[in-house]
Amino acid sequence: DKYMFNNASVHMERETDAKPLTEQEKADIAKKLLTKAKSSGKDYALMPIQFTDNFWLSTVYYTSGSKEIALTILNNGDHGSVTSYWDENMDMINRKIEINGQDVLQKTWNDGSTTQLDWAYEDPSTGHHYLYTLSSMEGDVPAEELIRIAETIIPKAASK
């Protein structure tokens, strides 16, 4: 099956996540917001938030007929490694597989309605850590089909 781009969402990293505010900066902002709220006669005030050029979370949706899959990428930046896990109390089958030399966690709900593949990647040039999740969203998308798609996304081990 050939999947076509449908839509996407991208959440950018907030400036305050990249450079946390000092206690004094927080207090100054709170004072400004309180003054603004009082002067407007409301019990709240708003101010814009600055964002960096780095994405924090992105999800891209692809469709093929009645089937829909999603590729979600979590960017943990240089804040340490990312992990994928499963809860043994959840009604799912979990197994570790290898795709192009990459460890991948396959999670399939016991009713077969959803399959998800998770893998972590560290960009050697930046040291940034990413968690990729490829999942079936709608329609009957067998695990084998997701694995075939993941093979086209995950770089071969020799080319890393």
PDB file of C-alpha atoms in Angstrom:
ATOM      1  CA  ASP A   1       0.000   0.000   0.000  1.00  0.00           C
ATOM      2  CA  LYS A   2       1.151   3.505  -0.764  1.00  0.00           C
ATOM      3  CA  TYR A   3       0.622   6.051   2.004  1.00  0.00           C
ATOM      4  CA  MET A   4       0.198   9.739   1.285  1.00  0.00           C
ATOM      5  CA  PHE A   5       0.784  12.682   3.606  1.00  0.00           C
ATOM      6  CA  ASN A   6      -2.463  13.803   5.261  1.00  0.00           C
ATOM      7  CA  ASN A   7      -1.541  16.369   7.936  1.00  0.00           C
ATOM      8  CA  ALA A   8       0.914  17.107  10.711  1.00  0.00           C
ATOM      9  CA  SER A   9       1.300  18.880  14.005  1.00  0.00           C
ATOM     10  CA  VAL A  10       4.498  20.378  15.366  1.00  0.00           C
ATOM     11  CA  HIS A  11       5.053  21.640  18.892  1.00  0.00           C
ATOM     12  CA  MET A  12       8.014  23.935  19.267  1.00  0.00           C
ATOM     13  CA  GLU A  13      10.300  24.173  22.285  1.00  0.00           C
ATOM     14  CA  ARG A  14       9.550  27.129  24.567  1.00  0.00           C
ATOM     15  CA  GLU A  15      12.367  29.589  25.113  1.00  0.00           C
ATOM     16  CA  THR A  16      11.987  29.099  28.880  1.00  0.00           C
ATOM     17  CA  ASP A  17      12.630  25.361  28.470  1.00  0.00           C
ATOM     18  CA  ALA A  18      15.901  26.081  26.694  1.00  0.00           C
ATOM     19  CA  LYS A  19      16.898  28.888  29.073  1.00  0.00           C
ATOM     20  CA  PRO A  20      14.952  28.609  32.353  1.00  0.00           C
ATOM     21  CA  LEU A  21      13.912  31.857  34.006  1.00  0.00           C
ATOM     22  CA  THR A  22      15.616  32.996  37.185  1.00  0.00           C
ATOM     23  CA  GLU A  23      13.486  33.460  40.288  1.00  0.00           C
ATOM     24  CA  GLN A  24      13.782  37.233  39.802  1.00  0.00           C
ATOM     25  CA  GLU A  25      12.576  37.005  36.181  1.00  0.00           C
ATOM     26  CA  LYS A  26       9.612  34.882  37.300  1.00  0.00           C
ATOM     27  CA  ALA A  27       8.740  37.417  39.981  1.00  0.00           C
ATOM     28  CA  ASP A  28       9.003  40.319  37.496  1.00  0.00           C
ATOM     29  CA  ILE A  29       6.684  38.551  35.029  1.00  0.00           C
ATOM     30  CA  ALA A  30       4.172  37.761  37.784  1.00  0.00           C
ATOM     31  CA  LYS A  31       4.191  41.421  38.857  1.00  0.00           C
ATOM     32  CA  LYS A  32       3.648  42.626  35.257  1.00  0.00           C
ATOM     33  CA  LEU A  33       0.783  40.170  34.755  1.00  0.00           C
ATOM     34  CA  LEU A  34      -0.858  41.181  38.037  1.00  0.00           C
ATOM     35  CA  THR A  35      -0.616  44.870  37.124  1.00  0.00           C
ATOM     36  CA  LYS A  36      -2.025  44.162  33.658  1.00  0.00           C
ATOM     37  CA  ALA A  37      -4.910  42.104  35.104  1.00  0.00           C
ATOM     38  CA  LYS A  38      -5.826  44.783  37.654  1.00  0.00           C
ATOM     39  CA  SER A  39      -5.711  47.578  35.080  1.00  0.00           C
ATOM     40  CA  SER A  40      -8.001  45.644  32.738  1.00  0.00           C
ATOM     41  CA  GLY A  41     -10.479  44.837  35.505  1.00  0.00           C
ATOM     42  CA  LYS A  42     -10.031  41.097  34.965  1.00  0.00           C
ATOM     43  CA  ASP A  43      -8.687  38.419  37.239  1.00  0.00           C
ATOM     44  CA  TYR A  44      -6.170  37.255  34.626  1.00  0.00           C
ATOM     45  CA  ALA A  45      -3.703  38.582  32.075  1.00  0.00           C
ATOM     46  CA  LEU A  46      -1.954  37.071  29.083  1.00  0.00           C
ATOM     47  CA  MET A  47       1.435  37.555  27.528  1.00  0.00           C
ATOM     48  CA  PRO A  48       3.127  35.977  24.527  1.00  0.00           C
ATOM     49  CA  ILE A  49       5.559  33.108  24.963  1.00  0.00           C
ATOM     50  CA  GLN A  50       8.736  32.968  22.931  1.00  0.00           C
ATOM     51  CA  PHE A  51       9.687  29.750  21.156  1.00  0.00           C
ATOM     52  CA  THR A  52      12.998  28.431  19.825  1.00  0.00           C
ATOM     53  CA  ASP A  53      13.560  27.001  16.353  1.00  0.00           C
ATOM     54  CA  ASN A  54      13.670  23.476  17.815  1.00  0.00           C
ATOM     55  CA  PHE A  55      10.665  21.215  17.674  1.00  0.00           C
ATOM     56  CA  TRP A  56       9.724  19.335  20.820  1.00  0.00           C
ATOM     57  CA  LEU A  57       7.108  16.994  19.423  1.00  0.00           C
ATOM     58  CA  SER A  58       5.912  16.375  15.902  1.00  0.00           C
ATOM     59  CA  THR A  59       3.353  13.969  14.516  1.00  0.00           C
ATOM     60  CA  VAL A  60       2.873  13.308  10.825  1.00  0.00           C
ATOM     61  CA  TYR A  61      -0.240  11.467   9.621  1.00  0.00           C
ATOM     62  CA  TYR A  62      -0.347   9.390   6.456  1.00  0.00           C
ATOM     63  CA  THR A  63      -3.339   7.664   4.843  1.00  0.00           C
ATOM     64  CA  SER A  64      -3.901   4.895   2.347  1.00  0.00           C
ATOM     65  CA  GLY A  65      -7.584   4.408   1.610  1.00  0.00           C
ATOM     66  CA  SER A  66      -9.260   3.805   4.983  1.00  0.00           C
ATOM     67  CA  LYS A  67      -5.923   3.175   6.730  1.00  0.00           C
ATOM     68  CA  GLU A  68      -4.133   5.837   8.738  1.00  0.00           C
ATOM     69  CA  ILE A  69      -0.719   5.674  10.363  1.00  0.00           C
ATOM     70  CA  ALA A  70       1.169   8.241  12.411  1.00  0.00           C
ATOM     71  CA  LEU A  71       4.875   8.895  12.903  1.00  0.00           C
ATOM     72  CA  THR A  72       5.543  10.766  16.134  1.00  0.00           C
ATOM     73  CA  ILE A  73       8.987  12.131  16.943  1.00  0.00           C
ATOM     74  CA  LEU A  74       9.818  13.310  20.459  1.00  0.00           C
ATOM     75  CA  ASN A  75      12.928  15.502  20.570  1.00  0.00           C
ATOM     76  CA  ASN A  76      14.588  15.256  23.972  1.00  0.00           C
ATOM     77  CA  GLY A  77      17.433  17.450  22.778  1.00  0.00           C
ATOM     78  CA  ASP A  78      20.606  17.021  24.768  1.00  0.00           C
ATOM     79  CA  HIS A  79      18.670  16.441  28.005  1.00  0.00           C
ATOM     80  CA  GLY A  80      19.596  12.735  28.141  1.00  0.00           C
ATOM     81  CA  SER A  81      18.447   9.524  26.567  1.00  0.00           C
ATOM     82  CA  VAL A  82      14.866   8.552  25.774  1.00  0.00           C
ATOM     83  CA  THR A  83      13.214   5.258  26.615  1.00  0.00           C
ATOM     84  CA  SER A  84      10.207   3.240  25.567  1.00  0.00           C
ATOM     85  CA  TYR A  85       8.484   0.893  27.941  1.00  0.00           C
ATOM     86  CA  TRP A  86       5.370  -1.181  28.392  1.00  0.00           C
ATOM     87  CA  ASP A  87       3.128  -1.805  31.347  1.00  0.00           C
ATOM     88  CA  GLU A  88       2.762  -5.545  31.913  1.00  0.00           C
ATOM     89  CA  ASN A  89      -0.741  -4.905  33.282  1.00  0.00           C
ATOM     90  CA  MET A  90      -1.885  -3.526  29.927  1.00  0.00           C
ATOM     91  CA  ASP A  91      -3.699  -5.806  27.513  1.00  0.00           C
ATOM     92  CA  MET A  92      -0.959  -5.949  24.889  1.00  0.00           C
ATOM     93  CA  ILE A  93       1.694  -8.167  23.412  1.00  0.00           C
ATOM     94  CA  ASN A  94       5.200  -6.716  23.527  1.00  0.00           C
ATOM     95  CA  ARG A  95       8.323  -7.901  21.813  1.00  0.00           C
ATOM     96  CA  LYS A  96      11.716  -6.523  20.954  1.00  0.00           C
ATOM     97  CA  ILE A  97      12.599  -6.802  17.286  1.00  0.00           C
ATOM     98  CA  GLU A  98      15.469  -5.516  15.179  1.00  0.00           C
ATOM     99  CA  ILE A  99      15.021  -3.385  12.073  1.00  0.00           C
ATOM    100  CA  ASN A 100      18.099  -2.404  10.059  1.00  0.00           C
ATOM    101  CA  GLY A 101      20.276  -3.093  13.124  1.00  0.00           C
ATOM    102  CA  GLN A 102      18.118  -0.877  15.383  1.00  0.00           C
ATOM    103  CA  ASP A 103      16.344  -2.245  18.492  1.00  0.00           C
ATOM    104  CA  VAL A 104      12.609  -1.635  18.132  1.00  0.00           C
ATOM    105  CA  LEU A 105       9.877  -2.279  20.678  1.00  0.00           C
ATOM    106  CA  GLN A 106       6.715  -3.647  19.057  1.00  0.00           C
ATOM    107  CA  LYS A 107       3.505  -3.210  21.050  1.00  0.00           C
ATOM    108  CA  THR A 108       0.303  -4.807  19.782  1.00  0.00           C
ATOM    109  CA  TRP A 109      -2.947  -4.565  21.713  1.00  0.00           C
ATOM    110  CA  ASN A 110      -4.456  -8.016  22.238  1.00  0.00           C
ATOM    111  CA  ASP A 111      -7.574  -7.174  20.257  1.00  0.00           C
ATOM    112  CA  GLY A 112      -5.242  -6.433  17.326  1.00  0.00           C
ATOM    113  CA  SER A 113      -6.733  -2.963  16.866  1.00  0.00           C
ATOM    114  CA  THR A 114      -3.469  -1.074  17.214  1.00  0.00           C
ATOM    115  CA  THR A 115       0.193  -1.793  16.679  1.00  0.00           C
ATOM    116  CA  GLN A 116       2.984   0.569  17.597  1.00  0.00           C
ATOM    117  CA  LEU A 117       6.732   0.486  16.951  1.00  0.00           C
ATOM    118  CA  ASP A 118       9.057   2.538  19.192  1.00  0.00           C
ATOM    119  CA  TRP A 119      12.758   3.183  18.722  1.00  0.00           C
ATOM    120  CA  ALA A 120      15.299   5.641  20.065  1.00  0.00           C
ATOM    121  CA  TYR A 121      17.894   7.497  18.024  1.00  0.00           C
ATOM    122  CA  GLU A 122      20.821   9.675  19.022  1.00  0.00           C
ATOM    123  CA  ASP A 123      22.040  12.097  16.368  1.00  0.00           C
ATOM    124  CA  PRO A 124      25.836  11.679  16.400  1.00  0.00           C
ATOM    125  CA  SER A 125      26.415  15.220  15.106  1.00  0.00           C
ATOM    126  CA  THR A 126      24.376  17.004  17.818  1.00  0.00           C
ATOM    127  CA  GLY A 127      24.030  14.453  20.629  1.00  0.00           C
ATOM    128  CA  HIS A 128      20.255  15.049  20.575  1.00  0.00           C
ATOM    129  CA  HIS A 129      18.035  12.110  21.543  1.00  0.00           C
ATOM    130  CA  TYR A 130      14.811  11.277  19.707  1.00  0.00           C
ATOM    131  CA  LEU A 131      12.042   8.769  20.357  1.00  0.00           C
ATOM    132  CA  TYR A 132      10.215   7.639  17.225  1.00  0.00           C
ATOM    133  CA  THR A 133       6.785   6.003  17.368  1.00  0.00           C
ATOM    134  CA  LEU A 134       5.135   4.575  14.258  1.00  0.00           C
ATOM    135  CA  SER A 135       1.575   3.495  14.950  1.00  0.00           C
ATOM    136  CA  SER A 136      -1.581   2.399  13.231  1.00  0.00           C
ATOM    137  CA  MET A 137      -4.380   4.855  13.861  1.00  0.00           C
ATOM    138  CA  GLU A 138      -7.345   3.663  11.794  1.00  0.00           C
ATOM    139  CA  GLY A 139      -8.151   0.740   9.543  1.00  0.00           C
ATOM    140  CA  ASP A 140      -6.611  -2.691   9.547  1.00  0.00           C
ATOM    141  CA  VAL A 141      -2.855  -2.056   9.426  1.00  0.00           C
ATOM    142  CA  PRO A 142      -1.032  -5.313  10.200  1.00  0.00           C
ATOM    143  CA  ALA A 143       2.184  -5.200  12.232  1.00  0.00           C
ATOM    144  CA  GLU A 144       4.085  -6.550   9.209  1.00  0.00           C
ATOM    145  CA  GLU A 145       3.008  -3.514   7.198  1.00  0.00           C
ATOM    146  CA  LEU A 146       4.250  -1.130   9.909  1.00  0.00           C
ATOM    147  CA  ILE A 147       7.545  -3.016  10.026  1.00  0.00           C
ATOM    148  CA  ARG A 148       7.940  -2.644   6.231  1.00  0.00           C
ATOM    149  CA  ILE A 149       7.324   1.103   6.584  1.00  0.00           C
ATOM    150  CA  ALA A 150       9.779   1.369   9.512  1.00  0.00           C
ATOM    151  CA  GLU A 151      12.431  -0.330   7.353  1.00  0.00           C
ATOM    152  CA  THR A 152      12.236   2.674   5.014  1.00  0.00           C
ATOM    153  CA  ILE A 153      12.564   5.170   7.904  1.00  0.00           C
ATOM    154  CA  ILE A 154      15.239   3.600  10.094  1.00  0.00           C
ATOM    155  CA  PRO A 155      18.712   4.021   8.573  1.00  0.00           C
ATOM    156  CA  LYS A 156      20.726   0.882   7.965  1.00  0.00           C
ATOM    157  CA  ALA A 157      23.206   0.252  10.807  1.00  0.00           C
ATOM    158  CA  ALA A 158      26.207   0.597   8.474  1.00  0.00           C
ATOM    159  CA  SER A 159      25.122   4.115   7.430  1.00  0.00           C
ATOM    160  CA  LYS A 160      24.717   5.490  10.960  1.00  0.00           C
TER     161      LYS A 160
END
